[in-house]
């Protein structure tokens, strides 16, 4: 793996040396207490007991998707296979997770759980190139994150992979778990869109992905999200327009009727309070500064 070097440049230049945390439990506690800041995930429970196992940490992200955290405690521990087992268990026990969400965050959040891309985040001081290759071959939403701790002041998280996974179709979820099984998901809407809308959609995606190599794509059931640590842009496609939800305060934008809207306190699928309606290439050009700003402020 590549070596990250951190230097202090105050007064004299000095390399900061990294180390493992003295106890893996210390790392787990730090992440659980700051999970939303570090990973955009709301913490639910530590040491979550299940049949034949115990998940280290469990939460739910801003897209309302379940997230499992596993911490590698020894060189020989296979947290990837362990996480995969827990992920499959979770998909077979949705009701148990929903009850946990009701208890911690309330019924409204529980009713909006998105099961299309549940995630496992494996955290260790190091992973090998073989670990990354294995995860990419699995085509499951498993993310590998390495950490470096610098003295008692700094911690660095390096995201080693950006898995591209096919969302679990709502049609594969039991009728008891869906509010409307006939509703078309994002991918189906994209397939049915006109060629002009498809071309515009792909141009928007290409532009967003060109903004930086720290961007990850996350295909949800109802929208496509682009994120750094947290979402900064979400895309929905319709017959005659593409809707963006950007992580910008509408109060900082000169709103334009029919183009930009304040979505605070209004229900919508994507995350972000600023809605941008793009119906043409001209609208897209006008939206670019807002998209770039959302990326820079994320």
mmCIF file of C-alpha atoms in Angstrom:
data_model
loop_
_atom_site.group_PDB
_atom_site.id
_atom_site.type_symbol
_atom_site.label_atom_id
_atom_site.label_comp_id
_atom_site.label_asym_id
_atom_site.label_seq_id
_atom_site.Cartn_x
_atom_site.Cartn_y
_atom_site.Cartn_z
ATOM 1 C CA UNK A 1 0.000 0.000 0.000
ATOM 2 C CA UNK A 2 1.074 3.614 -0.543
ATOM 3 C CA UNK A 3 2.720 5.342 2.382
ATOM 4 C CA UNK A 4 1.192 8.597 3.592
ATOM 5 C CA UNK A 5 3.622 11.072 5.108
ATOM 6 C CA UNK A 6 2.415 13.937 7.296
ATOM 7 C CA UNK A 7 4.636 16.909 8.128
ATOM 8 C CA UNK A 8 4.355 19.740 10.609
ATOM 9 C CA UNK A 9 5.491 23.008 8.976
ATOM 10 C CA UNK A 10 5.194 25.322 11.984
ATOM 11 C CA UNK A 11 8.601 26.847 12.833
ATOM 12 C CA UNK A 12 10.602 23.934 11.394
ATOM 13 C CA UNK A 13 9.530 21.153 9.079
ATOM 14 C CA UNK A 14 9.178 17.876 10.964
ATOM 15 C CA UNK A 15 7.679 14.576 9.914
ATOM 16 C CA UNK A 16 4.853 13.336 12.139
ATOM 17 C CA UNK A 17 5.130 9.617 12.709
ATOM 18 C CA UNK A 18 2.026 7.489 12.752
ATOM 19 C CA UNK A 19 1.146 4.618 15.016
ATOM 20 C CA UNK A 20 -1.585 2.157 15.831
ATOM 21 C CA UNK A 21 -3.912 3.026 18.676
ATOM 22 C CA UNK A 22 -2.856 1.339 21.873
ATOM 23 C CA UNK A 23 -6.173 -0.485 22.116
ATOM 24 C CA UNK A 24 -8.549 -1.246 19.233
ATOM 25 C CA UNK A 25 -11.389 -0.554 21.675
ATOM 26 C CA UNK A 26 -10.088 3.021 21.891
ATOM 27 C CA UNK A 27 -10.465 3.358 18.109
ATOM 28 C CA UNK A 28 -13.955 1.849 18.196
ATOM 29 C CA UNK A 29 -15.038 4.236 20.951
ATOM 30 C CA UNK A 30 -13.609 7.240 19.077
ATOM 31 C CA UNK A 31 -15.466 6.296 15.883
ATOM 32 C CA UNK A 32 -18.744 5.556 17.650
ATOM 33 C CA UNK A 33 -18.672 8.922 19.412
ATOM 34 C CA UNK A 34 -17.912 10.775 16.156
ATOM 35 C CA UNK A 35 -19.424 8.483 13.526
ATOM 36 C CA UNK A 36 -21.498 11.173 11.829
ATOM 37 C CA UNK A 37 -18.505 13.534 11.552
ATOM 38 C CA UNK A 38 -16.113 10.863 10.271
ATOM 39 C CA UNK A 39 -18.427 8.868 7.990
ATOM 40 C CA UNK A 40 -21.809 10.593 7.776
ATOM 41 C CA UNK A 41 -23.417 7.725 9.731
ATOM 42 C CA UNK A 42 -25.746 8.024 12.730
ATOM 43 C CA UNK A 43 -24.599 5.677 15.477
ATOM 44 C CA UNK A 44 -27.145 3.115 16.695
ATOM 45 C CA UNK A 45 -25.433 0.514 18.882
ATOM 46 C CA UNK A 46 -22.096 -0.960 19.931
ATOM 47 C CA UNK A 47 -21.468 -4.731 20.086
ATOM 48 C CA UNK A 48 -24.822 -5.535 18.454
ATOM 49 C CA UNK A 49 -25.572 -9.199 19.231
ATOM 50 C CA UNK A 50 -26.913 -11.458 16.496
ATOM 51 C CA UNK A 51 -27.133 -15.192 15.889
ATOM 52 C CA UNK A 52 -23.602 -16.629 15.983
ATOM 53 C CA UNK A 53 -21.861 -13.297 16.266
ATOM 54 C CA UNK A 54 -21.618 -9.708 17.403
ATOM 55 C CA UNK A 55 -21.306 -6.680 15.105
ATOM 56 C CA UNK A 56 -18.710 -4.209 16.409
ATOM 57 C CA UNK A 57 -20.753 -1.086 15.599
ATOM 58 C CA UNK A 58 -23.933 -0.480 13.647
ATOM 59 C CA UNK A 59 -25.502 2.701 12.307
ATOM 60 C CA UNK A 60 -27.620 4.217 9.548
ATOM 61 C CA UNK A 61 -26.324 6.730 7.001
ATOM 62 C CA UNK A 62 -27.860 9.913 5.608
ATOM 63 C CA UNK A 63 -29.498 7.860 2.831
ATOM 64 C CA UNK A 64 -31.185 5.759 5.544
ATOM 65 C CA UNK A 65 -29.121 2.705 4.561
ATOM 66 C CA UNK A 66 -27.817 0.308 7.249
ATOM 67 C CA UNK A 67 -24.053 0.460 7.917
ATOM 68 C CA UNK A 68 -22.000 -2.157 9.765
ATOM 69 C CA UNK A 69 -18.529 -1.298 11.146
ATOM 70 C CA UNK A 70 -15.922 -3.992 11.769
ATOM 71 C CA UNK A 71 -12.479 -3.290 13.277
ATOM 72 C CA UNK A 72 -9.471 -5.507 12.544
ATOM 73 C CA UNK A 73 -7.911 -6.428 15.865
ATOM 74 C CA UNK A 74 -5.158 -8.765 14.682
ATOM 75 C CA UNK A 75 -3.121 -9.436 11.552
ATOM 76 C CA UNK A 76 -4.822 -12.778 10.960
ATOM 77 C CA UNK A 77 -8.415 -11.655 11.546
ATOM 78 C CA UNK A 78 -10.521 -11.701 8.366
ATOM 79 C CA UNK A 79 -12.875 -8.785 8.880
ATOM 80 C CA UNK A 80 -13.962 -8.875 5.221
ATOM 81 C CA UNK A 81 -15.532 -12.347 5.453
ATOM 82 C CA UNK A 82 -16.882 -11.484 8.866
ATOM 83 C CA UNK A 83 -18.501 -8.320 7.531
ATOM 84 C CA UNK A 84 -19.973 -10.228 4.587
ATOM 85 C CA UNK A 85 -21.559 -12.726 6.991
ATOM 86 C CA UNK A 86 -23.069 -9.897 9.043
ATOM 87 C CA UNK A 87 -24.346 -8.165 5.905
ATOM 88 C CA UNK A 88 -26.170 -11.307 4.755
ATOM 89 C CA UNK A 89 -27.558 -11.812 8.257
ATOM 90 C CA UNK A 90 -28.895 -8.254 8.279
ATOM 91 C CA UNK A 91 -30.668 -8.714 4.946
ATOM 92 C CA UNK A 92 -32.373 -11.808 6.372
ATOM 93 C CA UNK A 93 -33.388 -10.007 9.599
ATOM 94 C CA UNK A 94 -34.669 -6.614 8.460
ATOM 95 C CA UNK A 95 -37.322 -6.509 11.160
ATOM 96 C CA UNK A 96 -34.686 -6.724 13.917
ATOM 97 C CA UNK A 97 -32.802 -3.763 12.466
ATOM 98 C CA UNK A 98 -36.030 -1.799 12.026
ATOM 99 C CA UNK A 99 -36.883 -2.295 15.708
ATOM 100 C CA UNK A 100 -33.436 -0.993 16.668
ATOM 101 C CA UNK A 101 -33.961 2.108 14.496
ATOM 102 C CA UNK A 102 -37.408 2.704 16.027
ATOM 103 C CA UNK A 103 -35.868 2.512 19.495
ATOM 104 C CA UNK A 104 -32.976 4.866 18.728
ATOM 105 C CA UNK A 105 -34.265 7.278 16.044
ATOM 106 C CA UNK A 106 -38.027 6.889 15.858
ATOM 107 C CA UNK A 107 -40.697 5.490 13.575
ATOM 108 C CA UNK A 108 -40.278 7.994 10.740
ATOM 109 C CA UNK A 109 -36.651 7.011 10.123
ATOM 110 C CA UNK A 110 -37.511 3.313 10.485
ATOM 111 C CA UNK A 111 -40.247 3.578 7.857
ATOM 112 C CA UNK A 112 -37.772 5.061 5.370
ATOM 113 C CA UNK A 113 -34.928 2.534 5.645
ATOM 114 C CA UNK A 114 -33.356 1.986 2.209
ATOM 115 C CA UNK A 115 -32.310 -1.643 1.829
ATOM 116 C CA UNK A 116 -30.929 -1.244 -1.706
ATOM 117 C CA UNK A 117 -27.265 -0.727 -0.689
ATOM 118 C CA UNK A 118 -26.538 -1.719 2.929
ATOM 119 C CA UNK A 119 -22.848 -1.237 3.662
ATOM 120 C CA UNK A 120 -19.972 -2.764 5.619
ATOM 121 C CA UNK A 121 -17.035 -0.523 6.566
ATOM 122 C CA UNK A 122 -13.934 -2.494 7.579
ATOM 123 C CA UNK A 123 -11.347 -0.457 9.485
ATOM 124 C CA UNK A 124 -7.748 -1.513 10.101
ATOM 125 C CA UNK A 125 -4.278 -0.048 10.399
ATOM 126 C CA UNK A 126 -3.483 -1.708 7.080
ATOM 127 C CA UNK A 127 -4.963 -3.816 4.285
ATOM 128 C CA UNK A 128 -3.099 -5.607 1.504
ATOM 129 C CA UNK A 129 -3.585 -5.223 -2.247
ATOM 130 C CA UNK A 130 -5.107 -8.714 -2.146
ATOM 131 C CA UNK A 131 -7.782 -7.509 0.301
ATOM 132 C CA UNK A 132 -8.741 -4.689 -2.068
ATOM 133 C CA UNK A 133 -8.789 -7.040 -5.074
ATOM 134 C CA UNK A 134 -10.974 -9.549 -3.215
ATOM 135 C CA UNK A 135 -13.500 -6.909 -2.182
ATOM 136 C CA UNK A 136 -13.723 -5.505 -5.707
ATOM 137 C CA UNK A 137 -14.422 -9.002 -7.046
ATOM 138 C CA UNK A 138 -17.252 -9.533 -4.571
ATOM 139 C CA UNK A 139 -19.352 -6.655 -5.987
ATOM 140 C CA UNK A 140 -20.809 -6.081 -2.533
ATOM 141 C CA UNK A 141 -20.920 -2.758 -0.723
ATOM 142 C CA UNK A 142 -17.848 -3.389 1.434
ATOM 143 C CA UNK A 143 -15.497 -0.456 2.050
ATOM 144 C CA UNK A 144 -11.950 -0.747 3.341
ATOM 145 C CA UNK A 145 -10.642 2.143 5.435
ATOM 146 C CA UNK A 146 -7.135 2.335 6.880
ATOM 147 C CA UNK A 147 -6.252 4.667 9.730
ATOM 148 C CA UNK A 148 -3.139 6.445 10.961
ATOM 149 C CA UNK A 149 -2.904 8.077 14.381
ATOM 150 C CA UNK A 150 -0.435 10.927 14.909
ATOM 151 C CA UNK A 151 0.415 11.596 18.553
ATOM 152 C CA UNK A 152 -2.750 12.509 20.440
ATOM 153 C CA UNK A 153 -3.856 15.237 18.063
ATOM 154 C CA UNK A 154 -4.532 13.802 14.625
ATOM 155 C CA UNK A 155 -6.156 10.764 13.057
ATOM 156 C CA UNK A 156 -6.255 10.084 9.332
ATOM 157 C CA UNK A 157 -8.721 7.793 7.531
ATOM 158 C CA UNK A 158 -7.828 6.631 4.022
ATOM 159 C CA UNK A 159 -10.650 5.158 1.937
ATOM 160 C CA UNK A 160 -8.954 2.440 -0.102
ATOM 161 C CA UNK A 161 -11.754 1.447 -2.456
ATOM 162 C CA UNK A 162 -14.999 2.788 -3.895
ATOM 163 C CA UNK A 163 -17.180 -0.266 -4.534
ATOM 164 C CA UNK A 164 -19.529 -0.172 -7.517
ATOM 165 C CA UNK A 165 -22.431 -2.413 -6.629
ATOM 166 C CA UNK A 166 -25.778 -3.185 -8.161
ATOM 167 C CA UNK A 167 -28.542 -2.046 -5.801
ATOM 168 C CA UNK A 168 -30.796 -4.726 -4.372
ATOM 169 C CA UNK A 169 -34.060 -4.359 -6.285
ATOM 170 C CA UNK A 170 -37.168 -3.508 -4.323
ATOM 171 C CA UNK A 171 -38.741 -6.446 -6.144
ATOM 172 C CA UNK A 172 -36.444 -8.816 -4.227
ATOM 173 C CA UNK A 173 -37.682 -7.449 -0.896
ATOM 174 C CA UNK A 174 -40.786 -8.997 0.604
ATOM 175 C CA UNK A 175 -44.092 -7.202 0.183
ATOM 176 C CA UNK A 176 -44.165 -6.467 3.899
ATOM 177 C CA UNK A 177 -41.009 -4.343 3.514
ATOM 178 C CA UNK A 178 -42.135 -2.173 0.605
ATOM 179 C CA UNK A 179 -44.527 0.728 0.564
ATOM 180 C CA UNK A 180 -45.151 0.506 -3.195
ATOM 181 C CA UNK A 181 -43.593 -2.426 -5.044
ATOM 182 C CA UNK A 182 -44.846 -1.109 -8.407
ATOM 183 C CA UNK A 183 -42.905 2.153 -8.087
ATOM 184 C CA UNK A 184 -40.021 2.435 -10.555
ATOM 185 C CA UNK A 185 -36.578 2.838 -9.058
ATOM 186 C CA UNK A 186 -33.883 5.227 -10.243
ATOM 187 C CA UNK A 187 -32.227 2.784 -12.664
ATOM 188 C CA UNK A 188 -35.576 1.875 -14.242
ATOM 189 C CA UNK A 189 -36.454 5.554 -14.690
ATOM 190 C CA UNK A 190 -33.092 6.135 -16.353
ATOM 191 C CA UNK A 191 -33.668 3.263 -18.764
ATOM 192 C CA UNK A 192 -37.077 4.690 -19.761
ATOM 193 C CA UNK A 193 -35.857 8.271 -20.207
ATOM 194 C CA UNK A 194 -35.509 9.872 -23.641
ATOM 195 C CA UNK A 195 -32.088 9.905 -25.319
ATOM 196 C CA UNK A 196 -31.831 13.666 -24.717
ATOM 197 C CA UNK A 197 -32.455 13.222 -20.989
ATOM 198 C CA UNK A 198 -30.011 10.294 -20.822
ATOM 199 C CA UNK A 199 -27.298 12.323 -22.543
ATOM 200 C CA UNK A 200 -27.902 15.257 -20.193
ATOM 201 C CA UNK A 201 -27.879 12.943 -17.174
ATOM 202 C CA UNK A 202 -24.549 11.354 -18.163
ATOM 203 C CA UNK A 203 -23.050 14.796 -18.848
ATOM 204 C CA UNK A 204 -23.989 15.870 -15.321
ATOM 205 C CA UNK A 205 -22.476 12.681 -13.856
ATOM 206 C CA UNK A 206 -19.268 13.100 -15.869
ATOM 207 C CA UNK A 207 -18.948 16.703 -14.705
ATOM 208 C CA UNK A 208 -19.437 15.811 -11.040
ATOM 209 C CA UNK A 209 -16.906 12.966 -11.243
ATOM 210 C CA UNK A 210 -14.373 15.306 -12.866
ATOM 211 C CA UNK A 211 -14.371 17.600 -9.823
ATOM 212 C CA UNK A 212 -12.003 15.393 -7.804
ATOM 213 C CA UNK A 213 -10.715 11.875 -7.207
ATOM 214 C CA UNK A 214 -12.117 11.872 -3.671
ATOM 215 C CA UNK A 215 -15.686 11.442 -4.944
ATOM 216 C CA UNK A 216 -17.592 8.180 -4.493
ATOM 217 C CA UNK A 217 -20.776 7.208 -6.283
ATOM 218 C CA UNK A 218 -23.610 5.576 -4.359
ATOM 219 C CA UNK A 219 -26.578 4.157 -6.297
ATOM 220 C CA UNK A 220 -29.663 4.153 -4.080
ATOM 221 C CA UNK A 221 -33.113 2.873 -4.914
ATOM 222 C CA UNK A 222 -34.570 6.322 -5.615
ATOM 223 C CA UNK A 223 -31.545 8.404 -6.597
ATOM 224 C CA UNK A 224 -27.833 8.469 -7.354
ATOM 225 C CA UNK A 225 -25.710 10.108 -4.633
ATOM 226 C CA UNK A 226 -22.229 11.582 -4.941
ATOM 227 C CA UNK A 227 -20.278 11.914 -1.724
ATOM 228 C CA UNK A 228 -16.968 12.713 -0.116
ATOM 229 C CA UNK A 229 -17.334 11.922 3.588
ATOM 230 C CA UNK A 230 -21.015 12.851 3.187
ATOM 231 C CA UNK A 231 -23.344 13.378 0.237
ATOM 232 C CA UNK A 232 -22.954 16.678 -1.574
ATOM 233 C CA UNK A 233 -25.158 15.980 -4.629
ATOM 234 C CA UNK A 234 -28.058 13.632 -5.348
ATOM 235 C CA UNK A 235 -29.615 13.082 -8.781
ATOM 236 C CA UNK A 236 -33.133 12.028 -9.729
ATOM 237 C CA UNK A 237 -34.301 11.622 -13.336
ATOM 238 C CA UNK A 238 -37.787 12.216 -14.750
ATOM 239 C CA UNK A 239 -39.322 12.300 -18.229
ATOM 240 C CA UNK A 240 -38.647 15.968 -18.905
ATOM 241 C CA UNK A 241 -36.149 17.063 -16.269
ATOM 242 C CA UNK A 242 -33.320 16.042 -13.988
ATOM 243 C CA UNK A 243 -33.481 17.073 -10.360
ATOM 244 C CA UNK A 244 -30.375 17.749 -8.276
ATOM 245 C CA UNK A 245 -30.376 18.072 -4.509
ATOM 246 C CA UNK A 246 -27.254 19.909 -3.358
ATOM 247 C CA UNK A 247 -25.812 20.248 0.151
ATOM 248 C CA UNK A 248 -26.038 24.049 0.099
ATOM 249 C CA UNK A 249 -28.036 26.388 2.282
ATOM 250 C CA UNK A 250 -30.821 27.875 0.109
ATOM 251 C CA UNK A 251 -30.396 31.094 2.088
ATOM 252 C CA UNK A 252 -26.996 31.597 0.436
ATOM 253 C CA UNK A 253 -28.370 31.240 -3.106
ATOM 254 C CA UNK A 254 -30.419 33.691 -5.168
ATOM 255 C CA UNK A 255 -33.384 31.412 -5.870
ATOM 256 C CA UNK A 256 -34.827 31.433 -9.369
ATOM 257 C CA UNK A 257 -38.406 30.315 -9.996
ATOM 258 C CA UNK A 258 -38.501 27.057 -11.958
ATOM 259 C CA UNK A 259 -34.764 26.463 -11.526
ATOM 260 C CA UNK A 260 -33.793 26.500 -7.837
ATOM 261 C CA UNK A 261 -35.989 25.785 -4.803
ATOM 262 C CA UNK A 262 -35.670 25.786 -1.021
ATOM 263 C CA UNK A 263 -36.436 22.213 0.134
ATOM 264 C CA UNK A 264 -35.991 22.745 3.858
ATOM 265 C CA UNK A 265 -38.872 21.132 5.748
ATOM 266 C CA UNK A 266 -40.180 19.593 2.512
ATOM 267 C CA UNK A 267 -40.187 15.866 1.932
ATOM 268 C CA UNK A 268 -37.954 14.548 -0.864
ATOM 269 C CA UNK A 269 -35.814 11.514 -1.616
ATOM 270 C CA UNK A 270 -32.314 12.931 -2.069
ATOM 271 C CA UNK A 271 -30.309 14.622 0.673
ATOM 272 C CA UNK A 272 -29.606 18.340 0.420
ATOM 273 C CA UNK A 273 -31.744 21.433 0.968
ATOM 274 C CA UNK A 274 -31.246 23.107 -2.418
ATOM 275 C CA UNK A 275 -33.166 21.659 -5.356
ATOM 276 C CA UNK A 276 -31.987 22.421 -8.892
ATOM 277 C CA UNK A 277 -34.228 21.537 -11.867
ATOM 278 C CA UNK A 278 -32.262 20.916 -15.074
ATOM 279 C CA UNK A 279 -34.285 20.697 -18.292
ATOM 280 C CA UNK A 280 -31.664 21.691 -20.852
ATOM 281 C CA UNK A 281 -27.950 22.091 -21.505
ATOM 282 C CA UNK A 282 -28.344 25.789 -20.687
ATOM 283 C CA UNK A 283 -29.760 24.884 -17.260
ATOM 284 C CA UNK A 284 -26.831 22.510 -16.724
ATOM 285 C CA UNK A 285 -24.301 25.249 -17.519
ATOM 286 C CA UNK A 286 -26.084 27.527 -15.076
ATOM 287 C CA UNK A 287 -26.022 24.801 -12.408
ATOM 288 C CA UNK A 288 -22.283 24.070 -12.666
ATOM 289 C CA UNK A 289 -21.140 26.784 -10.206
ATOM 290 C CA UNK A 290 -23.648 25.485 -7.626
ATOM 291 C CA UNK A 291 -22.478 21.886 -8.097
ATOM 292 C CA UNK A 292 -18.833 22.899 -7.767
ATOM 293 C CA UNK A 293 -19.596 24.942 -4.671
ATOM 294 C CA UNK A 294 -21.423 21.995 -3.071
ATOM 295 C CA UNK A 295 -18.378 19.805 -3.775
ATOM 296 C CA UNK A 296 -15.915 22.349 -2.338
ATOM 297 C CA UNK A 297 -17.977 22.865 0.817
ATOM 298 C CA UNK A 298 -18.603 19.162 1.475
#
